Coordinates of C-alpha atoms in Angstrom, one line a residue:
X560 CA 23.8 -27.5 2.3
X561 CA 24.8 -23.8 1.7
X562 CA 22.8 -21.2 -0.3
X563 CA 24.8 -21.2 -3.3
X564 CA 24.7 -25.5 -3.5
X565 CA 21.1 -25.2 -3.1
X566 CA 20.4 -22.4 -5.4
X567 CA 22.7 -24.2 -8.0
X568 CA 21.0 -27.0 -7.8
X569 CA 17.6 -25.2 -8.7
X570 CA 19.3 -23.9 -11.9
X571 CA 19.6 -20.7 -10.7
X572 CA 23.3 -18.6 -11.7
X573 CA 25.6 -19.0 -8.6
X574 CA 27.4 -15.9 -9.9
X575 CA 24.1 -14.1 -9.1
X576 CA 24.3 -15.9 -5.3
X577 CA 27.7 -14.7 -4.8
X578 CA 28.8 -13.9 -1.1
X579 CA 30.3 -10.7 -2.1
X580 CA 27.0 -9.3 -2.9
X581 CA 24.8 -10.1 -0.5
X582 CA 26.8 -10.4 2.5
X583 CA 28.8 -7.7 4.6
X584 CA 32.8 -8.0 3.8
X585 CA 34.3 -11.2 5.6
X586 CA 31.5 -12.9 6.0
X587 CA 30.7 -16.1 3.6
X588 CA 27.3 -18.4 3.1
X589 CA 29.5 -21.0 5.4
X590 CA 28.7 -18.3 7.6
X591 CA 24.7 -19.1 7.5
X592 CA 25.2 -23.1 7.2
X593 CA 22.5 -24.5 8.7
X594 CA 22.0 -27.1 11.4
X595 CA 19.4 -29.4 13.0
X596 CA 18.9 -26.4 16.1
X597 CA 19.9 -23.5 13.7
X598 CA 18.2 -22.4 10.9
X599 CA 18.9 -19.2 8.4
X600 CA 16.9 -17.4 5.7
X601 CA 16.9 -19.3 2.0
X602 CA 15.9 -18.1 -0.8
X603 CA 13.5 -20.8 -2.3
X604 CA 11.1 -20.2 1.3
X605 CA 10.0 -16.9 -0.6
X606 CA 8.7 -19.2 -3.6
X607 CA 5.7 -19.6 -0.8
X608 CA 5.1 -16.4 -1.7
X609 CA 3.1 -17.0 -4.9
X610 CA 0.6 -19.4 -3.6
X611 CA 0.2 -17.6 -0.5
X612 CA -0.6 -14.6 -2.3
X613 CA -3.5 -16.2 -4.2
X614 CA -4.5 -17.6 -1.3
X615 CA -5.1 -14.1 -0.1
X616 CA -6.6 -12.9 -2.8
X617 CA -9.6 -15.7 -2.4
X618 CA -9.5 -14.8 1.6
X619 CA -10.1 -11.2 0.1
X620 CA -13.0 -12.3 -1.9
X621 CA -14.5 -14.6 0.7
X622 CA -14.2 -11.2 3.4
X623 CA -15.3 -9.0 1.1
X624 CA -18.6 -11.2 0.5
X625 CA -19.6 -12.9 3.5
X626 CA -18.3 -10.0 6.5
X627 CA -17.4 -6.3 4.4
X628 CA -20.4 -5.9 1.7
X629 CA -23.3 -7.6 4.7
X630 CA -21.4 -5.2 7.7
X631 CA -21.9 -2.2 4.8
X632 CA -25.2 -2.5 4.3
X633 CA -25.7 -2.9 7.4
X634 CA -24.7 0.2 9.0
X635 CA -25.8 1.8 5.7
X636 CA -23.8 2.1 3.4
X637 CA -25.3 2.9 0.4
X638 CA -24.7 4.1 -3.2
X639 CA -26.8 7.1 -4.9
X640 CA -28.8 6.4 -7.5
X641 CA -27.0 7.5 -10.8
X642 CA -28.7 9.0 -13.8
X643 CA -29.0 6.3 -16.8
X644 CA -26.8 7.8 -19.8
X645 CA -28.7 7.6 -22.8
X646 CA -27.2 5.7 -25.7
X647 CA -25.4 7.6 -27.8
X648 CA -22.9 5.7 -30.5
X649 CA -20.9 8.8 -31.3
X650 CA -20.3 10.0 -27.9
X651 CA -20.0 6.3 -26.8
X652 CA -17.0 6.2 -29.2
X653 CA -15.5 9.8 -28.3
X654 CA -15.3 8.5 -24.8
X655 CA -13.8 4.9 -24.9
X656 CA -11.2 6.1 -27.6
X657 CA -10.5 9.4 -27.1
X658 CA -11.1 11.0 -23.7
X659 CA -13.1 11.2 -20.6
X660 CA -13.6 14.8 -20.9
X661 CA -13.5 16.5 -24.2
X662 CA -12.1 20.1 -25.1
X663 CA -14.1 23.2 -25.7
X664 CA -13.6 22.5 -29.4
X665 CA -14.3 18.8 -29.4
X666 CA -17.9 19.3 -27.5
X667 CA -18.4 21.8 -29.7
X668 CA -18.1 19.2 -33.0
X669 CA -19.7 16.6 -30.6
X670 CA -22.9 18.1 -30.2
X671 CA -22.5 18.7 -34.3
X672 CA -21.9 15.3 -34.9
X673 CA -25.0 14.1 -32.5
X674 CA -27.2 17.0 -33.4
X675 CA -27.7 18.2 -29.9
X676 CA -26.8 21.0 -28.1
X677 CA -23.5 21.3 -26.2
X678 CA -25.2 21.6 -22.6
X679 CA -26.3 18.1 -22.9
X680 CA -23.2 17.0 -24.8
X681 CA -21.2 18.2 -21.3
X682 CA -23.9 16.6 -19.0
X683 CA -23.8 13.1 -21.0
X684 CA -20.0 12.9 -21.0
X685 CA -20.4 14.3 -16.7
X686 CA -22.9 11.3 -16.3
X687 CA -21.2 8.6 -17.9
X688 CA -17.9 9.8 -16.3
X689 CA -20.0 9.1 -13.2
X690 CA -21.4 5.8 -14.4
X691 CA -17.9 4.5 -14.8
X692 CA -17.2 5.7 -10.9
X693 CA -16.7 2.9 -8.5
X694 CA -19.6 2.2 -6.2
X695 CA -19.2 3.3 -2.6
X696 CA -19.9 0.1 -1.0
X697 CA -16.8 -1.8 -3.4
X698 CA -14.7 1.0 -1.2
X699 CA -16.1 0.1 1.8
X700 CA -15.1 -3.7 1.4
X701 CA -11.8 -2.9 -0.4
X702 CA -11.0 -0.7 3.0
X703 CA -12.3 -3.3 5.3
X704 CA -10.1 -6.2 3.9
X705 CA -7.2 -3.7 4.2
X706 CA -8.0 -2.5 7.9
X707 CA -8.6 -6.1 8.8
X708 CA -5.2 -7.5 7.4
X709 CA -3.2 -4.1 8.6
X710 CA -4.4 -4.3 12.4
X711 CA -3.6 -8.1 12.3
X712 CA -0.6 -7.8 10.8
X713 CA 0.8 -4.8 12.8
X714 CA -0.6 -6.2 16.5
X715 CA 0.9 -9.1 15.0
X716 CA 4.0 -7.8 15.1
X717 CA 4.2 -6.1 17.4
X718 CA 3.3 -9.6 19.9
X719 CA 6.6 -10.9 18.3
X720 CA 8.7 -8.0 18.8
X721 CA 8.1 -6.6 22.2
X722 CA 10.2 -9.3 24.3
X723 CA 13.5 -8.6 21.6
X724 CA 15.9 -7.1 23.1
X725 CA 16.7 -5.5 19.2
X726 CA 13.4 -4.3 18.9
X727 CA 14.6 -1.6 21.6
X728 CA 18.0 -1.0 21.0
X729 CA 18.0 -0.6 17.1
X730 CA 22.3 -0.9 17.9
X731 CA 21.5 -4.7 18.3
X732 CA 19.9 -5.3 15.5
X733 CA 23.5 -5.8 13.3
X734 CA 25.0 -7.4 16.5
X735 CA 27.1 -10.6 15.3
X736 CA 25.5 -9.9 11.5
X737 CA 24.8 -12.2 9.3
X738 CA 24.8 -15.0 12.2
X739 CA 21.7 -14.1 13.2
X740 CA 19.1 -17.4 13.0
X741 CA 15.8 -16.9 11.9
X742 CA 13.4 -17.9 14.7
X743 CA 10.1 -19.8 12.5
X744 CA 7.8 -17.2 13.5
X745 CA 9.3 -14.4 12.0
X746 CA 10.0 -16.3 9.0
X747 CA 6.4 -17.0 8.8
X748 CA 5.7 -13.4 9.3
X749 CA 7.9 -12.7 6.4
X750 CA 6.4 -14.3 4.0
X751 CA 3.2 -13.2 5.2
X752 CA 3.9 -9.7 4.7
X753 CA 5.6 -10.4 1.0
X754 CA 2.3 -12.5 -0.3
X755 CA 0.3 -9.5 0.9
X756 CA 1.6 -7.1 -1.4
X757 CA 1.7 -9.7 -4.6
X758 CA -1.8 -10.1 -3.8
X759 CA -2.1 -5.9 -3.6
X760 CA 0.1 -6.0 -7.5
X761 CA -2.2 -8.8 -9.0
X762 CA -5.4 -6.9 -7.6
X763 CA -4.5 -2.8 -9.0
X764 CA -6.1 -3.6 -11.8
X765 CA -9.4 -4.4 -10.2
X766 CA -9.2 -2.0 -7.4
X767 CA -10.4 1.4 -7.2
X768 CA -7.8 3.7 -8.6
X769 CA -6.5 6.5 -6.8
X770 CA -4.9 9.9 -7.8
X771 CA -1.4 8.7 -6.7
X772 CA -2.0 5.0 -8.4
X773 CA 1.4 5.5 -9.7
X774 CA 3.0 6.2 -6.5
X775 CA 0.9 2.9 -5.2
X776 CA 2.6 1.1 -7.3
X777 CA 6.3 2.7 -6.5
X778 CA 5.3 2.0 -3.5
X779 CA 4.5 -1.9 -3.8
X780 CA 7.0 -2.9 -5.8
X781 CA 9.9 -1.2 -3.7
X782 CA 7.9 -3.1 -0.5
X783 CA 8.5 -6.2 -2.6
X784 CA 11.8 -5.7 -3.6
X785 CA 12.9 -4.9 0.2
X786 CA 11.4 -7.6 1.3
X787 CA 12.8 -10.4 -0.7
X788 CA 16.5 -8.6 -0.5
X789 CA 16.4 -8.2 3.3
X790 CA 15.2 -11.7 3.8
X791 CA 18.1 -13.0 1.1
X792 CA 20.6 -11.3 2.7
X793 CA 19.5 -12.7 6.4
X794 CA 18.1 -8.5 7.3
X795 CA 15.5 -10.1 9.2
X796 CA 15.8 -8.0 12.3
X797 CA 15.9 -4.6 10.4
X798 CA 13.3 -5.8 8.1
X799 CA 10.8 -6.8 10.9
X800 CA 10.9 -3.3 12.8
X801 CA 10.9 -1.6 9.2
X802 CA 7.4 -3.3 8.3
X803 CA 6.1 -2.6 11.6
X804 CA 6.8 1.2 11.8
X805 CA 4.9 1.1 8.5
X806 CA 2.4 -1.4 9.6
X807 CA 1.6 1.7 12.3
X808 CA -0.5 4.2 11.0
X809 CA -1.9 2.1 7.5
X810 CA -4.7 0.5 9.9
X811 CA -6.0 3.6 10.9
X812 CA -6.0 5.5 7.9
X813 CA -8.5 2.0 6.4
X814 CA -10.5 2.7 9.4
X815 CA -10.8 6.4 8.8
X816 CA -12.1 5.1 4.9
X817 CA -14.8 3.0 6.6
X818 CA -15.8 6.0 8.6
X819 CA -15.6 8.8 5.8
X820 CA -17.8 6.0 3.3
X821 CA -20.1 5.9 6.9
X822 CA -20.6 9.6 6.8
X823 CA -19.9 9.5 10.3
X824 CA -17.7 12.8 9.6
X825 CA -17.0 13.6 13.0
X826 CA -15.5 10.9 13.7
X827 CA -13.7 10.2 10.2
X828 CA -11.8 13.3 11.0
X829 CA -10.6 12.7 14.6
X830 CA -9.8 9.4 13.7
X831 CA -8.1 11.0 10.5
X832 CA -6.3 13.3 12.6
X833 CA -4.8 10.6 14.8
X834 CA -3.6 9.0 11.7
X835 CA -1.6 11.8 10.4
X836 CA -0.2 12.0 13.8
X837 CA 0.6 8.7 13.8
X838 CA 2.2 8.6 10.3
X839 CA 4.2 11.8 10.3
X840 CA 6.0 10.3 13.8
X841 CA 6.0 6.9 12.7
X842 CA 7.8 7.8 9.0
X843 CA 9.0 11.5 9.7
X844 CA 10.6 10.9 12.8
X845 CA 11.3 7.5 13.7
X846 CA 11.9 5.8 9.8
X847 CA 14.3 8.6 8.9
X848 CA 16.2 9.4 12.3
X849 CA 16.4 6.3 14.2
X850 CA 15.6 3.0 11.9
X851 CA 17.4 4.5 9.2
X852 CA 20.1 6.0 10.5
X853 CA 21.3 3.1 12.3
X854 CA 21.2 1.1 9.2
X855 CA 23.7 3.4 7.5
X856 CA 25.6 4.0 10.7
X857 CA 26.3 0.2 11.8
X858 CA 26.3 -1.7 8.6
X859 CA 29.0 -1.4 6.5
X860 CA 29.0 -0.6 2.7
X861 CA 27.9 -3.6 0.5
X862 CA 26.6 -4.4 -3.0
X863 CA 23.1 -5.3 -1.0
X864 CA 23.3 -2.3 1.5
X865 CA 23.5 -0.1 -1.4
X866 CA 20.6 -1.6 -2.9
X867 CA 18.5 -1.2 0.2
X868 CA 19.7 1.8 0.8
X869 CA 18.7 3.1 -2.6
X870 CA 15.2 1.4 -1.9
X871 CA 14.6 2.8 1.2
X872 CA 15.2 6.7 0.2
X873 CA 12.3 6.0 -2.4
X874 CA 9.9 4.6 0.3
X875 CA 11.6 8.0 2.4
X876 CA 10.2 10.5 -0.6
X877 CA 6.9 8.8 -0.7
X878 CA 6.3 9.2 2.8
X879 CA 7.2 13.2 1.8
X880 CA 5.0 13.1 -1.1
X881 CA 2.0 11.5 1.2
X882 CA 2.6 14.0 4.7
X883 CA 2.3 16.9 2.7
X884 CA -1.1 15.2 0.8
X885 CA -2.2 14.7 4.4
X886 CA -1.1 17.7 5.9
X887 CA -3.1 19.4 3.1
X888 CA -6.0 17.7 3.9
X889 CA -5.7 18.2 6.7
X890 CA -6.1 22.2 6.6
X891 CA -8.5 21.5 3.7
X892 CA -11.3 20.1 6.2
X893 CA -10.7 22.6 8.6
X894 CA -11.0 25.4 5.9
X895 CA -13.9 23.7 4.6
X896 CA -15.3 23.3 7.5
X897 CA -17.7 26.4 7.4
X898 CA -19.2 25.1 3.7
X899 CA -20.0 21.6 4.9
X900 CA -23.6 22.1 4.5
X901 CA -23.5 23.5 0.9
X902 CA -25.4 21.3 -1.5
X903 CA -24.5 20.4 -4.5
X904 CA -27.5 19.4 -6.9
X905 CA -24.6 18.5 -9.8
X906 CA -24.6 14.7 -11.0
X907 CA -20.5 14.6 -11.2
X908 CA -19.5 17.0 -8.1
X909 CA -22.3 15.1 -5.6
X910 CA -20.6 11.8 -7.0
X911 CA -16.9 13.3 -6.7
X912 CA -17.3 14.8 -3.3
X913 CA -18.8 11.6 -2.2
X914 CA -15.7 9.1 -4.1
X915 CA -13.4 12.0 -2.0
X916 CA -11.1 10.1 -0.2
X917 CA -9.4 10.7 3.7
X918 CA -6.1 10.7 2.7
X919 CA -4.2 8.6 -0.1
X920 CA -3.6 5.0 -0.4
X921 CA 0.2 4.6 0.5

C-alpha cells in the first residue's frame, strides 16, 4: 500500500498527503512503495510516539527516585534550610494574585494594611519568593535524567552513524532522494528522539523554570515539528546528523549542572568551558556552514523544504540567542572570579546565587 491509501484509510485528508508537498518535484509516494526487503518512513509509526513518551516520563520518575535523588544525597547534595514565612492573609493574597515582588508604593500600603513596618513587609515577600524556589536536589535529578538520556542518545547515534558513508560526505545524504529505505534502527532512533521531547512538553509544567522557558519551549516544539516533517517526508539521513550535532554538547552542559549543584566549582567550570566549546563548533560552525548549507544547496525548492527550512533558521537564532548567554557567562565567572569568597548573609541572594544556573536549558 502507498502513503496516501493508507493514510486515507485512517480518515486522514489525502489532500493534506499530497505528493506535491511533501516530496521534491518528479518524485511520487509510488516512489516510496514498499516491499517485503524495502521498507520507507509512514506516517502512522510516529503514533508510537505518544505512548513512548509516557513511557519516558515513568522511566523519568523511576531514575529520578531509585538512581538521581539516592546518587544526590549521596555525594551531598543538599538544600539550605529556608526561613519559615509567617502567615500573613493579606500578604498571602498580594502575592498569589498580584505579584511576586511589589512596588515601592504597594509595600508601602502593604505594611499599612498588615500594620507592620515595610522592612519586614520586603523580607516576608524575599522569604516566600524563596519558599516557592525549587529545591536543589529536584535540579540535581531533573539534570541527571537529562545527562543520562543525552549521552545515550548522542553515543547512540553516533554507533549508527560512523560506518555511513552520508554521515561523512553530507553531499550523499540527498543522493537518489526520496528512495532512500529506512534501515529499522534508525527508525527506532527516530521515534526515540520525537517521544523524548513530548515527554520534555508534558513535563514544563512540572519542571524547574528557567529565564529562557519561552525559548525552551520555541525550542521543543520546532524539535517536534522537524522531526515528524523530516521523517514524513523520508529526511531521514539529514534528520539523523541534524539530532546528533545537537545531541553533542546538551550532555555536557547536564553534566556541568550536576557539578555546579555539587559545588565542585572548579570542575563545573572547565567542564562548562568545554561545553561552550563544544556548542559554539557544533551549532556555529558545523549546523550553519556545512549541515545547513548542503540542505539548501542540494535539495531543491519544495512546499516541505520550505517548511524545514523556515524551522531550521529558528533553531539557527536560538543557538545565537544561547552562544551569546554562554559566552556571557562565560566572561561573567572569570570577572567574578576575584569575589567568589564574598558572603552573602541575605535569605533571597544566598538562595538566588545558589538556583544560578551554568548556562541555559536549550
Amino acid at each position: 500500500l502507498s502513503v496516501p491509501n493508507i493514510l486515507t484509510r485512517m480518515g486522514v485528508s489525502e489532500g493534506f498527503w499530497h505528493h506535491e508537498f511533501w516530496l521534491p518535484p518528479g518524485a511520487t509516494w509510488e516512489d516510496l512503495k514498499e516491499s517485503a526487503d524495502t521498507h520507507y518512513p509512514q506516517p502512522q509509526d510516529l503514533l508510537l510516539c505518544i505512548p513512548g513518551a509516557l513511557l519516558l516520563i515513568f522511566v523519568r520518575c523511576l531514575f529520578e527516585r531509585t538512581v538521581a535523588l539516592p546518587l544526590g544525597r549521596g555525594l551531598g547534595v543538599s538544600d539550605k534550610r529556608r526561613p519559615k514565612v509567617q502567615t500573613n492573609a493579606t500578604l498571602e493574597s498580594f502575592y498569589v494574585l498580584l505579584g511576586r515582588t511589589p512596588k515601592k508604593e504597594d509595600l508601602i500600603s502593604l505594611a499599612k494594611q498588615s500594620d507592620l513596618p515595610i522592612k519586614k513587609v520586603e523580607t516576608w515577600f524575599r522569604r516566600r519568593r524563596a519558599q516557592d524556589q525549587p529545591r536543589l536536589i529536584k535540579k540535581f535529578c531533573e539534570a541527571s535524567w537529562r545527562f543520562t538520556f543525552y549521552f545515550t542518545s548522542f553515543f547512540s547515534g553516533l554507533a549508527l552513524l560512523y560506518d555511513k558513508p552520508w554521515f561523512w560526505d553530507h553531499t550523499m545524504c540527498w543522493l537518489k532522494y526520496p528512495q532512500q529505505p529506512l534501515p529499522p534502527a534508525l527508525g527506532w532512533f527516530y521515534l526515540l528522539e520525537l517521544s523524548f521531547y513530548c515527554s520534555l512538553v508534558a513535563t514544563l509544567p512540572f519542571d524547574v523554570k528557567r529565564k529562557d522557558f519561552k525559548e525552551q519551549i520555541i525550542h521543543h516544539i520546532t524539535t517536534i515539528i522537524l522531526i515528524f516533517v523530516s521523517y514524513c517526508a523520508n529526511m531521514i539521513r539529514f534528520g539523523m546528523i541534524v539530532m546528533l550535532v545537537h545531541d553533542a554538547s546538551d550532555y555536557i552542559l547536564e553534566l556541568a549542572k550536576m557539578l555546579h549543584y555539587l559545588k565542585w566549582q572548579r570542575v563545573c567550570e572547565a567542564v562548562f568551558i568545554a561545553f561552550a566549546v563544544v556548542f559554539i563548533i557544533s551549532r556555529l560552525v558545523i549546523f550553519p556552514l556545512i549541515v545547513y548549507y548542503y540542505f539548501v544547496t542540494k535539495l531543491p525548492l519544495f512546499p516541505i523544504s520550505c517548511l524545514i527550512n523556515a524551522f531550521l533558521v529558528v533553531l539557527q537564532l536560538l543557538h545565537i540567542f544561547w552562544s551569546y548567554l554562554i559566552i556571557q557567562m562565560i566572561f561573567g565567572v572569570i570577572l567574578r572570579g576575584k569575589k567568589r569568597q564574598d558572603a552573602r548573609s541575605d535569605t533571597e541572594e544566598s538562595d538566588r546565587s545558589e538556583a544560578e544556573e551554568p548556562a541555559k536549558n536549550q
